[in-house]
PDB file of C-alpha atoms and ligand atoms in Angstrom:
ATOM      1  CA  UNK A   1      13.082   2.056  13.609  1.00 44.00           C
ATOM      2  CA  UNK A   2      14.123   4.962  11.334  1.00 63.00           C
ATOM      3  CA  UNK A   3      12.103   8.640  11.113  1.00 90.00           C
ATOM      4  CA  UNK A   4      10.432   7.470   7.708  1.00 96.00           C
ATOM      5  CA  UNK A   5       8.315   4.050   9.266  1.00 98.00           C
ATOM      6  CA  UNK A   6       6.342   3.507  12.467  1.00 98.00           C
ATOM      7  CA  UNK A   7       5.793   0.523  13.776  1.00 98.00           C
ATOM      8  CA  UNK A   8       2.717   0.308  16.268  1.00 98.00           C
ATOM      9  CA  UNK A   9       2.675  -2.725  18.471  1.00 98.00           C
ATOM     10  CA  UNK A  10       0.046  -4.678  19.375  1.00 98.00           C
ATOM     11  CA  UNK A  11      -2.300  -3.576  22.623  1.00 97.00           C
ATOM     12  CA  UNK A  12      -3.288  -6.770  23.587  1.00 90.00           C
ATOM     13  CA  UNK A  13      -1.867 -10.653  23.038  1.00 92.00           C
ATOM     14  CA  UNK A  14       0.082 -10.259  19.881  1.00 97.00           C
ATOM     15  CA  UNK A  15      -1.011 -12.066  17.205  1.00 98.00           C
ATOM     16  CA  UNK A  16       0.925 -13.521  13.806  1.00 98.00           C
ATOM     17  CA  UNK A  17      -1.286 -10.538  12.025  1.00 98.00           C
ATOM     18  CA  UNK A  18       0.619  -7.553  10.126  1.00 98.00           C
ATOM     19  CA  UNK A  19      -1.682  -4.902   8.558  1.00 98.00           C
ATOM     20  CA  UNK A  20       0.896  -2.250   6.242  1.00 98.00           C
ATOM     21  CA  UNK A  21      -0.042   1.154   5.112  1.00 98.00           C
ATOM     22  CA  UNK A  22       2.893   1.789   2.540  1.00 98.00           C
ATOM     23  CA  UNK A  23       1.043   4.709   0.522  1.00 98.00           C
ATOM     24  CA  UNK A  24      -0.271   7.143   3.342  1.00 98.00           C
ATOM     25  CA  UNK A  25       2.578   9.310   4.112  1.00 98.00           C
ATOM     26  CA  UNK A  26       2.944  12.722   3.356  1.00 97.00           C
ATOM     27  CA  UNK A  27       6.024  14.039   5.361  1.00 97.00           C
ATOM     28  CA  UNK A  28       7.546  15.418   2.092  1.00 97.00           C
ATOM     29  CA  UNK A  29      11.528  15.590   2.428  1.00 96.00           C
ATOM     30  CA  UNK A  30      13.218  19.455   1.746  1.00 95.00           C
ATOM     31  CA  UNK A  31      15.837  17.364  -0.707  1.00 96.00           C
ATOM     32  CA  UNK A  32      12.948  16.004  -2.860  1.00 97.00           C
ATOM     33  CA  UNK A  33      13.091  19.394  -5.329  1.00 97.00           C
ATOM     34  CA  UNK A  34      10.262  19.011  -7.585  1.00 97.00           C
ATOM     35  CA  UNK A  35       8.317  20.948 -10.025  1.00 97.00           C
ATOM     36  CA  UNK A  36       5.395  19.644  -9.834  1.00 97.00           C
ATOM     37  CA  UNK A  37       2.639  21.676  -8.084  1.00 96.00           C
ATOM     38  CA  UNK A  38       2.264  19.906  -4.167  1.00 95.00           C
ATOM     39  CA  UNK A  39      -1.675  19.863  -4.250  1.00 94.00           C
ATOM     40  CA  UNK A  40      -1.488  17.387  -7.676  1.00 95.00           C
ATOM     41  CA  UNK A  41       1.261  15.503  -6.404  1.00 95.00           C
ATOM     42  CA  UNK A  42      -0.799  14.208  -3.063  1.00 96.00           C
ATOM     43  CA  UNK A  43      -2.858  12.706  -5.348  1.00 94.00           C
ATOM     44  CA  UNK A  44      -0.740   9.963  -5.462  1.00 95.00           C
ATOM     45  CA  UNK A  45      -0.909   9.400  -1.535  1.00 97.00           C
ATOM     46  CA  UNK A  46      -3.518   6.895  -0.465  1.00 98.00           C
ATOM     47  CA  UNK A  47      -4.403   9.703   2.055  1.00 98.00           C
ATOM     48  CA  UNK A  48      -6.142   8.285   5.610  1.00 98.00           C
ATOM     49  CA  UNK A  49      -5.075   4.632   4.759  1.00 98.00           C
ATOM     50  CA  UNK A  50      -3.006   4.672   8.060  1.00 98.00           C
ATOM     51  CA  UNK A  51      -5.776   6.247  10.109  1.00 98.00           C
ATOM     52  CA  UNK A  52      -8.690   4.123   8.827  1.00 98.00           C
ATOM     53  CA  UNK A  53      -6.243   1.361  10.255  1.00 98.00           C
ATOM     54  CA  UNK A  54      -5.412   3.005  13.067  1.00 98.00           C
ATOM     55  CA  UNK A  55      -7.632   0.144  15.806  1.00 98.00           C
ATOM     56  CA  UNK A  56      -5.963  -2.782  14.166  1.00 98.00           C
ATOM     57  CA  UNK A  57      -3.498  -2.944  17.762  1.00 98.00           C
ATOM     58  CA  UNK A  58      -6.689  -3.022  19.888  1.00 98.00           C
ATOM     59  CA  UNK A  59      -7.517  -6.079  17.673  1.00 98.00           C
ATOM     60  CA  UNK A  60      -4.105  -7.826  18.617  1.00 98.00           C
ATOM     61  CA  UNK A  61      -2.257  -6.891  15.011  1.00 98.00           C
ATOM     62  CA  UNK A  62       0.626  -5.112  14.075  1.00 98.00           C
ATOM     63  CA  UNK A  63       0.330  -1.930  11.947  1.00 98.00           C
ATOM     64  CA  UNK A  64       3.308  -0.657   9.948  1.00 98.00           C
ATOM     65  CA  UNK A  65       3.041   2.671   7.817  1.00 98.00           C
ATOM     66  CA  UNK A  66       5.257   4.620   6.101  1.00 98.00           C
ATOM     67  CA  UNK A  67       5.592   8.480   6.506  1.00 98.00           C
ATOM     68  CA  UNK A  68       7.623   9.502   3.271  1.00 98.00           C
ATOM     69  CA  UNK A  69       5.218  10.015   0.449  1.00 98.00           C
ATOM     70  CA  UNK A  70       5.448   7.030  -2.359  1.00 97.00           C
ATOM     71  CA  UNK A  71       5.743   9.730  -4.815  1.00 97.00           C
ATOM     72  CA  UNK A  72       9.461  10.132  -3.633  1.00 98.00           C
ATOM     73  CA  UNK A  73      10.153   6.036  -3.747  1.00 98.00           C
ATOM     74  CA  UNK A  74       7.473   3.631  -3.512  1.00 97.00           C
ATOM     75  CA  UNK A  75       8.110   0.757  -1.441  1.00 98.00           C
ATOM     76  CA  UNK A  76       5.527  -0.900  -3.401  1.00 97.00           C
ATOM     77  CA  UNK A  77       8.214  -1.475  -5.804  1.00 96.00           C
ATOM     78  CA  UNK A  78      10.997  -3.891  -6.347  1.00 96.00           C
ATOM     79  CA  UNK A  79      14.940  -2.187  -6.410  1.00 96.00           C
ATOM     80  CA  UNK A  80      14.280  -3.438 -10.473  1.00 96.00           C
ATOM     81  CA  UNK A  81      11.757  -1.154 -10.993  1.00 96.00           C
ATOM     82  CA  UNK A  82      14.107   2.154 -11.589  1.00 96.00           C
ATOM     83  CA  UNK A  83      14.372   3.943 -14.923  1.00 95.00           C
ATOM     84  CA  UNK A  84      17.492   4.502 -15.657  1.00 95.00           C
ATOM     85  CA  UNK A  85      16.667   7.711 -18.274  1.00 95.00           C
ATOM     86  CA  UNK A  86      15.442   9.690 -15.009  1.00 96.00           C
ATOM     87  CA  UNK A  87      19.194   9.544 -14.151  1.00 97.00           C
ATOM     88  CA  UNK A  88      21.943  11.485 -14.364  1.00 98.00           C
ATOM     89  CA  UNK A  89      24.556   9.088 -15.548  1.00 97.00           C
ATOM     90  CA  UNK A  90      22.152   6.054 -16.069  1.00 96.00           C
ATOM     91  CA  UNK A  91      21.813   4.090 -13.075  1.00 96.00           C
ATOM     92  CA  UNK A  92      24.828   1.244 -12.175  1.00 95.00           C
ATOM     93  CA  UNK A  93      22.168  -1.349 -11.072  1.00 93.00           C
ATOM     94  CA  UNK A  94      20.163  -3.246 -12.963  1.00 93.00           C
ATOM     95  CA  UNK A  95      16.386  -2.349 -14.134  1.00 94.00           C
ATOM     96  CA  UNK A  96      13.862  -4.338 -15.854  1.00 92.00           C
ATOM     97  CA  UNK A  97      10.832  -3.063 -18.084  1.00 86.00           C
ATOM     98  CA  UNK A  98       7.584  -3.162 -16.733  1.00 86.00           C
ATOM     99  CA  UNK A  99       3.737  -1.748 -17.632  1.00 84.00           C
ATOM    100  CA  UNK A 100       4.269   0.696 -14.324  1.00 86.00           C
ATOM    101  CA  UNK A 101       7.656   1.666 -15.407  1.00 88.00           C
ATOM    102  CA  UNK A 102       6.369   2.709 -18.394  1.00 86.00           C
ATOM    103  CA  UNK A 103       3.778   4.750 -17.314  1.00 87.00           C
ATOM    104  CA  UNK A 104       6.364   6.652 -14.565  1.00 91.00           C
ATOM    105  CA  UNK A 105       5.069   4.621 -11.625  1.00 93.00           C
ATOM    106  CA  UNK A 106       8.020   2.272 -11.039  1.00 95.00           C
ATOM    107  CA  UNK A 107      10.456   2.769  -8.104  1.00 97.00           C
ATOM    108  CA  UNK A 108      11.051   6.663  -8.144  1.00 97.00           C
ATOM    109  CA  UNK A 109       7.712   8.507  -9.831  1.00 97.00           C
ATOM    110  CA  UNK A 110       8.368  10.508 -12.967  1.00 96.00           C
ATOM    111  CA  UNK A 111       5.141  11.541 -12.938  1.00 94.00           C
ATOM    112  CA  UNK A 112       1.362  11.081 -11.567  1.00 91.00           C
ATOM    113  CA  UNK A 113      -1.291  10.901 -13.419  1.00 84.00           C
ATOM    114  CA  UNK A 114      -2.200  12.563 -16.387  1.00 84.00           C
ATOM    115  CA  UNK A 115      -1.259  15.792 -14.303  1.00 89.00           C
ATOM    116  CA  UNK A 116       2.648  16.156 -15.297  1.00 90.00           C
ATOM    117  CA  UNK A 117       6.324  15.153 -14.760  1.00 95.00           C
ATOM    118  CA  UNK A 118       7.716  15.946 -11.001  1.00 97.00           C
ATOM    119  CA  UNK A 119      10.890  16.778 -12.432  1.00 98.00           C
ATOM    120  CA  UNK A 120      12.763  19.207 -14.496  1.00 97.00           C
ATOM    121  CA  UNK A 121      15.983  17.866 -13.739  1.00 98.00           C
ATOM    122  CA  UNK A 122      17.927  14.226 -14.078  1.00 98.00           C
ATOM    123  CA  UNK A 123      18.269  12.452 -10.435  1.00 98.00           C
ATOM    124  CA  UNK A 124      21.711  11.960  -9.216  1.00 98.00           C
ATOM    125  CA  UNK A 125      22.737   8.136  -8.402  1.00 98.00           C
ATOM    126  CA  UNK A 126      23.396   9.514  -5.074  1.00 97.00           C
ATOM    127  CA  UNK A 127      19.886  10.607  -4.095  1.00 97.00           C
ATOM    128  CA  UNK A 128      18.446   7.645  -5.281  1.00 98.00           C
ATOM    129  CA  UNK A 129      20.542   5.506  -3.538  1.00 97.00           C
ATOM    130  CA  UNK A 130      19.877   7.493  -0.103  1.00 97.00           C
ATOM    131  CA  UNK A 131      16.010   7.279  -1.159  1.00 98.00           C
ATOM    132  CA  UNK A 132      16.601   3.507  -1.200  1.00 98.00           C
ATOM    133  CA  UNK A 133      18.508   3.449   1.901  1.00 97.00           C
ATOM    134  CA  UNK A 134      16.326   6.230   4.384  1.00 97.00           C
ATOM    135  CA  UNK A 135      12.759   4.906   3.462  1.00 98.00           C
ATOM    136  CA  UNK A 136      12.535   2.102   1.229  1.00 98.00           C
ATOM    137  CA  UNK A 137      15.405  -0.242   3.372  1.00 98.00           C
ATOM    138  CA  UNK A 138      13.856   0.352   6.702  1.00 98.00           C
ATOM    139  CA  UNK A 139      10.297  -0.155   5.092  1.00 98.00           C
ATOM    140  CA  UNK A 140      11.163  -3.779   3.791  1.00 98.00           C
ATOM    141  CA  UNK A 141      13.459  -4.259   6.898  1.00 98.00           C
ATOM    142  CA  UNK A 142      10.595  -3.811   8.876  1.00 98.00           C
ATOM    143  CA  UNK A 143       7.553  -5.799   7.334  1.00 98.00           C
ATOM    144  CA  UNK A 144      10.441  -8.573   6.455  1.00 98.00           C
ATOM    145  CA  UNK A 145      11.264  -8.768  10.242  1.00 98.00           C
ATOM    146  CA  UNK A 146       7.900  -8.854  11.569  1.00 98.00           C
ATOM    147  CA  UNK A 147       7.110 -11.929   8.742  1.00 98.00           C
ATOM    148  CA  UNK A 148      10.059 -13.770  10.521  1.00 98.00           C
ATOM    149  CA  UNK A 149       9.406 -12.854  14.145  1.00 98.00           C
ATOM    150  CA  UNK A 150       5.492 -14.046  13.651  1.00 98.00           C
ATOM    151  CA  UNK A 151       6.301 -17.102  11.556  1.00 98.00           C
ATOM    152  CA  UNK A 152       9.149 -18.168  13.946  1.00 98.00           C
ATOM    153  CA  UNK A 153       6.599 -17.840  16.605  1.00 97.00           C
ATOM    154  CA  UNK A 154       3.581 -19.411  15.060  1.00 97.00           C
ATOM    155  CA  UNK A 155       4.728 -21.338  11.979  1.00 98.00           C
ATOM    156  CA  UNK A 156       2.268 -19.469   9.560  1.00 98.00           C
ATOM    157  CA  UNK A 157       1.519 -15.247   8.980  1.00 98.00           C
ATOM    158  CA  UNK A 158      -0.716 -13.180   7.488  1.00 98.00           C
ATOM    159  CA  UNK A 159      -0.489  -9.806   5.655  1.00 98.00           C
ATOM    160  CA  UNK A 160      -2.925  -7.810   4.835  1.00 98.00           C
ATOM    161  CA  UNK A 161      -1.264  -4.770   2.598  1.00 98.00           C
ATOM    162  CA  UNK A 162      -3.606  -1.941   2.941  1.00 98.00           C
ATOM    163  CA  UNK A 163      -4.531   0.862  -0.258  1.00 98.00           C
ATOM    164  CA  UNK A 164      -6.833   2.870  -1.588  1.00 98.00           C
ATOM    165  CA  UNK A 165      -7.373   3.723  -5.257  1.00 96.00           C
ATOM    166  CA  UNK A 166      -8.808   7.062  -7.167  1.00 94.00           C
ATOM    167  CA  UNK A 167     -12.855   5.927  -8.118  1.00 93.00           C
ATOM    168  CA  UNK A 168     -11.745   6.148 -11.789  1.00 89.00           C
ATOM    169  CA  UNK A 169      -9.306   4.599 -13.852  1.00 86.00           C
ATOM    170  CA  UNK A 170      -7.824   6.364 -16.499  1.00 83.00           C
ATOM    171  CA  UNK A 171      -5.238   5.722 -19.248  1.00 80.00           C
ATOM    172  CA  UNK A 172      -2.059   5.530 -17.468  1.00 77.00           C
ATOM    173  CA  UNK A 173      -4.044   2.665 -15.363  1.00 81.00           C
ATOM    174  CA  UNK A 174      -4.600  -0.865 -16.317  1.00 81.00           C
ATOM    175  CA  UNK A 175      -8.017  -0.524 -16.718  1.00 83.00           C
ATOM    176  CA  UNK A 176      -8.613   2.375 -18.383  1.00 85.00           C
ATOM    177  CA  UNK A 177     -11.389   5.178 -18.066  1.00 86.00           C
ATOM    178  CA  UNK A 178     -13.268   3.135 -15.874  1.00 88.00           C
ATOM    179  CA  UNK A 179     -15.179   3.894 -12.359  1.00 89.00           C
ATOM    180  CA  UNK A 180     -14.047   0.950  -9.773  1.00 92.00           C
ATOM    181  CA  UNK A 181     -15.109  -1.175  -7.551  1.00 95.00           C
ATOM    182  CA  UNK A 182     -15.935  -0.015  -4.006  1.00 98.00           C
ATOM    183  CA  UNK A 183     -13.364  -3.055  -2.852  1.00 98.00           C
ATOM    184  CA  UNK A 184     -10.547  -4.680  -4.981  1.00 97.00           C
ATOM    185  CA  UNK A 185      -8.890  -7.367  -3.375  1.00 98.00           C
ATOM    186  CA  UNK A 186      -5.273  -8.263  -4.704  1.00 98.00           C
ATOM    187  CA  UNK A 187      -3.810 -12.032  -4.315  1.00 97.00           C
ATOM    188  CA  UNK A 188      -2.097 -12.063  -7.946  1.00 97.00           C
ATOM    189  CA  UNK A 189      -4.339 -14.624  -8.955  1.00 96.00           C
ATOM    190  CA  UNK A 190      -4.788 -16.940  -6.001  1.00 96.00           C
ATOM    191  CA  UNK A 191      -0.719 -17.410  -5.726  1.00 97.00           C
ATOM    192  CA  UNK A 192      -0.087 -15.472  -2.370  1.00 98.00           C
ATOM    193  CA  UNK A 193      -2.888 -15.505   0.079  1.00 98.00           C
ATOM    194  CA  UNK A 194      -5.387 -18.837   1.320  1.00 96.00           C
ATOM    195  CA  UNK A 195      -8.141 -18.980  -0.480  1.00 96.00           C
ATOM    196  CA  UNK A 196     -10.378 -19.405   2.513  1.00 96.00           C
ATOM    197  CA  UNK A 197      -8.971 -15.814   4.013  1.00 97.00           C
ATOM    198  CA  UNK A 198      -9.621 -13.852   0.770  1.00 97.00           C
ATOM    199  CA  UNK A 199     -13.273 -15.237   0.458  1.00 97.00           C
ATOM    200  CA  UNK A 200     -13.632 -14.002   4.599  1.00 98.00           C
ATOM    201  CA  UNK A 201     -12.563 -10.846   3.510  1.00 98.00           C
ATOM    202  CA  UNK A 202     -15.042 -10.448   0.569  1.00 98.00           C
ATOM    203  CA  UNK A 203     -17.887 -11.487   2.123  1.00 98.00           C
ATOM    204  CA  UNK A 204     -17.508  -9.514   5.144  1.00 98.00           C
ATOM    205  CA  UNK A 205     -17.621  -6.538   2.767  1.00 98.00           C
ATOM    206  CA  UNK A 206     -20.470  -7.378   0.769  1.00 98.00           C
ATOM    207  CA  UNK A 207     -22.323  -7.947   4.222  1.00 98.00           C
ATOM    208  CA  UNK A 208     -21.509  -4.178   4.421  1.00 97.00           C
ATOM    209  CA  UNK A 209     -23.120  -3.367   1.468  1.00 97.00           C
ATOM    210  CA  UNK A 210     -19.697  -2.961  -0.508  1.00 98.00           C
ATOM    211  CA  UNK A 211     -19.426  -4.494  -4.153  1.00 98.00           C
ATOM    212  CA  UNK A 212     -15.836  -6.600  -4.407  1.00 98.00           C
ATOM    213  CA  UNK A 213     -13.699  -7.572  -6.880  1.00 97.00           C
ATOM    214  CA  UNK A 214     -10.800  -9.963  -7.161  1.00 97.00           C
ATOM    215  CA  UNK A 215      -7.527  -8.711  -8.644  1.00 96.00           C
ATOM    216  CA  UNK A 216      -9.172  -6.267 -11.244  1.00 92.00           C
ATOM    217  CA  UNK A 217      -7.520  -4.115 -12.196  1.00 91.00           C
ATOM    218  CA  UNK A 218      -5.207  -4.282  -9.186  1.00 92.00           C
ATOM    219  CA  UNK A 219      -3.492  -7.847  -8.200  1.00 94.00           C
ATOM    220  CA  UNK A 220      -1.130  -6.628  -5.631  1.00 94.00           C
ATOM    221  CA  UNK A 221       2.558  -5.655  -6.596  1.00 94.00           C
ATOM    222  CA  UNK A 222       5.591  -6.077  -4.490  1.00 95.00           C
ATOM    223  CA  UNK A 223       4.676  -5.888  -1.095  1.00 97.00           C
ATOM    224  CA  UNK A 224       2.425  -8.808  -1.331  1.00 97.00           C
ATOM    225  CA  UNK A 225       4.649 -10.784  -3.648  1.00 96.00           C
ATOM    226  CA  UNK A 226       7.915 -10.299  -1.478  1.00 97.00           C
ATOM    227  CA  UNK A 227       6.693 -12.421   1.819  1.00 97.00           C
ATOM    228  CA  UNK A 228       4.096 -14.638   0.548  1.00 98.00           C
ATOM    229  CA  UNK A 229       4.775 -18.252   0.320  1.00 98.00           C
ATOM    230  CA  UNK A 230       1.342 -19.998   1.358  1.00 98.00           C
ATOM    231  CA  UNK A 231       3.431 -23.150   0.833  1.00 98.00           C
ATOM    232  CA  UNK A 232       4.857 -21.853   4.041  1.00 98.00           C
ATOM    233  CA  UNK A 233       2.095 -20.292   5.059  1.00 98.00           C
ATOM    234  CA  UNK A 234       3.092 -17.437   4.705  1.00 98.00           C
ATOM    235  CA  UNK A 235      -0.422 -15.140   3.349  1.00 98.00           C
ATOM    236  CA  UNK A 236      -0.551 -12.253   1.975  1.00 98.00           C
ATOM    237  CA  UNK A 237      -3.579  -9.921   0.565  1.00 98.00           C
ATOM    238  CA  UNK A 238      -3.908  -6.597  -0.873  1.00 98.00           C
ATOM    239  CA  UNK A 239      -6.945  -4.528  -0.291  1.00 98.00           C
ATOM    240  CA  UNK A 240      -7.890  -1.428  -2.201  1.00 98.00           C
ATOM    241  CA  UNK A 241     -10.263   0.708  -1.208  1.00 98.00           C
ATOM    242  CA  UNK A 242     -12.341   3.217  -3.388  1.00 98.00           C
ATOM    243  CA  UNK A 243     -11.506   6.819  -2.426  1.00 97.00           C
ATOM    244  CA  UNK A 244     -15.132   7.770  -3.252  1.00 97.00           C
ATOM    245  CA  UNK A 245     -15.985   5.960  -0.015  1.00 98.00           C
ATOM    246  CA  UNK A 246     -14.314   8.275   2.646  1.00 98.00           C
ATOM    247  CA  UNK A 247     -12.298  11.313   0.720  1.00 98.00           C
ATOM    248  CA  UNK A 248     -12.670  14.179  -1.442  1.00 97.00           C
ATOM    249  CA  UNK A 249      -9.951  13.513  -3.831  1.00 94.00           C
ATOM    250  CA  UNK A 250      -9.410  17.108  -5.085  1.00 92.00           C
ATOM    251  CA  UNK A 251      -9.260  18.101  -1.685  1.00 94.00           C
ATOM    252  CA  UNK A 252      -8.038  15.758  -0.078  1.00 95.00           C
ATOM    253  CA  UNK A 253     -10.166  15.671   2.794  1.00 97.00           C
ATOM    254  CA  UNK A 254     -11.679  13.020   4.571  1.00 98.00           C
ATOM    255  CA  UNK A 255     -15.933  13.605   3.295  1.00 98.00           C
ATOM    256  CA  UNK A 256     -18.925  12.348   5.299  1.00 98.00           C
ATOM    257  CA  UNK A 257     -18.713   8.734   4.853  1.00 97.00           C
ATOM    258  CA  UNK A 258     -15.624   8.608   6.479  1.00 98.00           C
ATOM    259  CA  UNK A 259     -16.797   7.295   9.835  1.00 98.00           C
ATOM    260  CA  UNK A 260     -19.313   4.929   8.138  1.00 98.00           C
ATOM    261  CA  UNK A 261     -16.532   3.168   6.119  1.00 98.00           C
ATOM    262  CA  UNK A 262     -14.317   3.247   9.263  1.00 98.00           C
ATOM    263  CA  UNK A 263     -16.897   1.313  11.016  1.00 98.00           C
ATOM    264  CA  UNK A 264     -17.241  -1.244   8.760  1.00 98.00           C
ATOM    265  CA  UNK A 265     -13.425  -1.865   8.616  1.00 98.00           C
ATOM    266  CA  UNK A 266     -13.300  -1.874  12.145  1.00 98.00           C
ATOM    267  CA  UNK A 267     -16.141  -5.234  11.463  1.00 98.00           C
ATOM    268  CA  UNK A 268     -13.653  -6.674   8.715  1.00 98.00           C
ATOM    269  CA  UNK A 269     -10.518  -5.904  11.004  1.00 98.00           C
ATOM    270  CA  UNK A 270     -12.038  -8.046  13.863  1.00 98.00           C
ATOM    271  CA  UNK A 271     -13.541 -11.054  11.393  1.00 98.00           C
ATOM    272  CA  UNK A 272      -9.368 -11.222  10.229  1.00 98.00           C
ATOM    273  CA  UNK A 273      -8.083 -10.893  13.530  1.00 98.00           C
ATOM    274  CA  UNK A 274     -10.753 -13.872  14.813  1.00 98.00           C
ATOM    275  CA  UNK A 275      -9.835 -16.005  11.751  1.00 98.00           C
ATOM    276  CA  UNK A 276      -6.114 -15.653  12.647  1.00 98.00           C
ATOM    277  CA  UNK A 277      -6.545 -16.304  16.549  1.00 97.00           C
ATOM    278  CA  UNK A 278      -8.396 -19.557  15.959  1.00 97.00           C
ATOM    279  CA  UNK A 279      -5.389 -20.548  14.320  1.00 95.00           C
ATOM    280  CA  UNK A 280      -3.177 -19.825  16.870  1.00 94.00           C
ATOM    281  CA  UNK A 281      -2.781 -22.754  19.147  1.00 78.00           C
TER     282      UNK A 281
HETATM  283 ZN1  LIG B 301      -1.391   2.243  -2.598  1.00 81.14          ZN
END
């Protein structure tokens, strides 16, 4: 356990169920020295994520969140994801192209949005290395060690990697100007989660009243793509929620269907945790 992650146990008979909210912090470190105005750069966070969570112990799961901001290194990312023109010197590692990359969302942000770069400076190799090491390490330590304590335990896991997403797309997403579902659900295409678990998941929502997607526009990046194996049954799913549903995104404040949407994830958190503890043997 590090000051950047908290893990909070389960309350009652702990089962092989990890819910991650990698997205929601907003400590913002004094050595992150950037130019970009605070107010535009939260609108990266996926702000309440962690709280909306915040039952899944009483349901017998494991939540792990992160309290650095993903702005300042995303541990939705892979260590490939870096751009090495943000760095003073280049960077000594290897880096591989990608569409997030390329639109300043890999590893460390360049920018967010439309609303401007975070920096006026180059990074040194040496704060991006202790970036890697304070809050992205202990992140992956963390969900990595829970997937092997479970699994050793049980002989299968499950995942569920926990978002939100801005109601509209716009051009430095892959979807474009577009307004979203209320619900996307990520499993890159059927390759990391059960088939059976995702379809739980969506109908439980649209029992809600929530409209659902699958893996448009979002699939689910690293986090999801790291641990799965559902050869080993190993499961993981990503679920994005629609900020419309519980924030004001300019202000970033939670807005009057907050406790309504809380509700109903409180319904979808207990359907997952049921699923899982039939399992169980
Ligand atoms: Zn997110």
């Amino acid at each position: 356990m590090t000051d950047q992650i908290i893990i909070e146990a389960p309350k009652s008979d702990p089962l092989p169920l990890i819910f991650d909210s990698p997205h929601s912090g907003a400590r913002y470190p004094d050595d992150f020295d950037h130019v970009l105005d605070r107010a535009l750069l939260r609108r990266s966070e996926d702000a309440f994520i962690d709280e909306l969570y915040d039952h899944v112990p009483d349901q017998g799961a494991t939540l792990l969140h992160a309290l650095f901001p993903r702005c300042y290194i995303d541990p939705n990312r892979g260590l490939l994801d870096i751009d090495p023109a943000m760095i003073d010197g280049g960077w000594p590692g290897e880096s591989t192209p990608s569409f997030k990359l390329d639109n300043g969302v890999g590893l460390i942000w360049r920018q967010v949005k439309t609303y401007g770069r975070i920096y006026d400076r180059l990074l040194s190799q040496q704060e991006v290395q202790s970036r890697i090491d304070c809050c992205w390490q202990p992140y992956h330590s963390a969900l990595s060690g829970l997937f092997e304590h479970f699994h050793a335990k049980h002989g299968f896991i499950y995942h569920v990697d926990c978002h939100s997403m801005p109601e509209w797309g716009d051009e430095t997403t892959e979807d474009g100007v577009t307004r979203r579902a209320d619900f996307v659900l990520g499993d890159r295409d059927g390759t990391t989660c059960e088939k059976g678990f995702s379809e739980l998941i969506a109908k439980t929502l649209r029992d809600e009243g929530y409209s659902v997607l699958f893996n448009e526009p979002y699939k689910g990046v690293e986090l999801v793509q790291r641990y799965s194996d559902p050869a080993a049954n190993r499961y993981s799913i990503q679920i994005e929620i629609n900020r419309v549903l519980y924030m004001d995104e300019d202000k970033i404040t939670r807005n009057e269907r907050f406790d309504a949407l809380k509700q109903s994830l409180r319904k979808m958190t207990q359907v997952i945790a049921d699923y899982v503890s039939e399992r169980v043997v």
